[in-house]
Every structure is written in C-alpha cells, then in structure tokens.
C-alpha cells in the first residue's frame, strides 16, 4: 500500500519521529529560561548527553553521502572525507577544559575579552555568514540524501536515452511517465517538501527549548545516526553477488585502480591527511558551537569526555559508511551496472532494506541533519543576541528580551539558510569541506591568543585576512590541490599573526593577566580568579614561556587522556588497514 509513491510504513516511521522530536522540544521549554538556560542549558548535562551532543552536532548527511560517493568513485580513501579530522581529535581533550574555563556564553565573548570589540564584530560576521552557509549545506545534504533514498531525485522523461541510469531509475521514470507527470517537476516538489518539513521541525523545537532541546534531541538522534551507520551492512554482507566481505575484497582487488588503498594521491595523499590533521583543531576552535559542546556539561570532565569521544564515535561510524559503499561498489561491478557515486547511498538503501527499515533509515538521515541544524540555529542566534544586540543596540536589555531576540534571530538564520540551500542545490560536499577549511583561518588566531601572550587585535586581523585570502587564491584561483589549500592558509595565518602583533602595540598587561588566569583556574576554584597570574599559575607550573608563549605543564589527566585518545585514533586507522588487506 503506497501513499504518494511511498510505502505507508515509511510515512508512519517518519511522522512518529517528527512528533517525538517536537514533544522533546516542548518538554524542554521550562528549562530554557534566561540567556544561560537557552544558550547553555544552565550547564546541567552529564557525560552521555555531552557525548551525543558533540556527536550529533558534528555529524550530518553530507558526511554520509560524501564518504559514500567518494568511496564508490575512488575506493577506501573516500573515508577521509570525514576522517580528515581524525588526527586532530586527541587535541579536543586538551581544548575542552580551556574553553570551559573561559566561562563564556558565546565564542564571540572570547574575541571581545582577548582582542577587543572590533575583533568581536569581525568574528560575528564571519561566523554568521559561514554558519549560514554551513546550515544551508546541511539542509541541502539532508534533502538530497532523503530524496535519493525515496527514489525522488531528478530524472529525465526519456529513460531509454540515458545509458548510465540504474534499473531503479528506469523504473522510476516509467512510473512517472505512466502517470503523465514530468519527472523534473515531481523531483522539485519532493525537494521543497522534504526541505521545508525537515527544517520546520527542528526550527520549532529549537525555538521552544534552545540548547536544552538541541542536546536532548541530539541524544535520541545520536543513537539513530549510529543505527544509520550500520543497519544496512548485515544485509549487504549476505548479497549472493559479493559473498560477504572476503568476496568484496576479491572483487575490488581485481579492478583497475587502488580501491583498497587508504590513500589516494589525487585527493587524500598521506601529506594531505597529515595537514588536515593539523588543520582540524584550529578549524574547531572557530566553530560557534564549541562553547556548548565543551561548556554545557556539569564540569570540565563532561566537556572533555563529550567533546573527544563524541567525535571518536563519529570516526567509528564513518567506517560503517565506507564499508557499505565498498560492498555496494562490488555489487554494481558484479551486476554490470554503471556506477553513480552521488546516487550510491540512496540506491543501496532502497535495494537492501524492507520498507519499514527504509523508514527507519530515513528518520536516521533526518536526525543527522536536524541535530546539526539545531546546533547552528541556537549558537549563531546567541552570537547576535549577546554580542551585537546586547552590546551595541540595547545594552540595558534584560534576560527575557535577549532570549526572545535569540529565538527570532535563530529562525531568521535558518530562513536565510533555506534560501542559500536553494541557490547552491547543485553542490553539497565540496561546499561543506571548503567551509570547514576556511574556518581554520579564524581558528589560528584563537589558538595563538590562547598560547601566545603577545598576540593582539592587529595580529588577529592580519592573521585572519591573510589566511582567508591565501585560501581563496589557492583554492578558487589557482586550484593547487588539497595539500596547498590546507597548508598554505595555515602558514599564512601563523606568519601574519606574528608579524601583525610584533609591529603593533602589545595588549594591555591587565587584559593578559585576567585572561590567562581565567583559563588556567579550574572550574570549582573560582576563589582563585582574583589572584595575580604569578600566584594563580606559579613559575614551577609553567612548561614554555620563551618568546611570550604561555603553556603550562599538563596534568596527569591531560596527558594520559591525550595519549589514550591518540591510541584509539591510531587503532581505528590500523583496523581499517587490516580489514582492507
């Protein structure tokens, strides 16, 4: 029994999912009072919630579709579409407590205290524009992925003329031709329907419950994303055409091309992966939602564990996407079918799963998109309400007024993202990857401000502008490839940040004292915040101070946790290598 061309079971699962998320958002309203409640949930969350929040906020259908498409076209090296943050992940263990100790409501508060108001405005502009584009990419990736899974992607009205079409596409064309409907129009109708329905649900629950609703829904949606990553693999393993994982390796090993190699010299060479690993922590330092994933927990521990292991969980799930793509590629080769990378994920789900499981899979994909979208909505709204409206427009605004402004700004940001999603609907993965590289151009100045006392506002502007210009030239003008577009902007950001700071006046000593005292006084020891820096962080606790650097000796928890996270990341890469042998 079908409704609008889809099995009724799919509709039931998706509708139940939407209703459940809305109820969670309504339930969270009473705890999202005041700016700290709406933006940080009054810092009440434990480890499980924080892990799923970091996992859900950082995972969206663009990751799934991107890894699948790249793997189907290039082989196992496609895993680096998402794994490119792998070797930056252990540094999240070190970043999290510093961000929590800043005790800010938004990341823009860091720029105001460390570099002054002009730097704050620059960051808010970059973050707002960038995150609106990121939200558009998430919405577009979600819509296109769901559209493909439903079999409602754009097809032509002349199926026989398309030699590259799959059997499923041919059948789809014939169905719509028999109904007398132009398939392009039908696909566009589904595009807008999916886009608006998905967006409306997370906008409403985020408007009601702010970050409280976002984190609670992330917990449920995180579990669904895990299901999304592995639910189709057992079915694929039993395909008679490929005869399990061993058969997949045998089939792909006979083909031309390095389908079983973890590195691809054209896109993800070893050097490119190393540079992306260096890029990752700097890129993360510029993300507005960094404050919530590190600071919404009860203590530093919740932030550390949540931020680090939520992202390690994503690395594990990425392996599932890659495995499914490799098995689907082997299946297509055995069937003699053409390989269509962009349609691979949707085609595999429709072929492998029963309608009920297809409905669950659809809900899982929607969950991945909505969790990222809600995080963007709340955090960008916080930037504008706290650092623009409350600072420049209504300094006397009360908590209730600021929350109201944040709610409506969040709605406006997602409305703008909807428009951007429509305009950029021809491209998904490349836009997302470029955005996350570009954010590192701001993240370098954040990192330098945390590590180097001499870094000032002029250095921040010089670093950001030089790095952004270098990225644009190397990526869009010269198109120099992955290594250059990652490494050269990082180098430019560092060099110009140093030069800009050294040729201008140093920051005020009282500003530096206050900031460095704050980030090295643990949560729960607030009585030490008024101490001079030399007393709060005595010389014997400092590791490096040469040249104005200020790096303290790591605690046992810091260095052990860093080594454990590093070992886990290396182990995941090792497991992947062994499974491809």
XYZ file of C-alpha atoms in Angstrom, residues 255 282 350 543 561:
5
model
C 39.748 -3.990 -10.665
C 42.291 25.126 14.512
C 16.247 1.190 -1.470
C 56.205 24.467 30.711
C 43.740 11.354 28.195
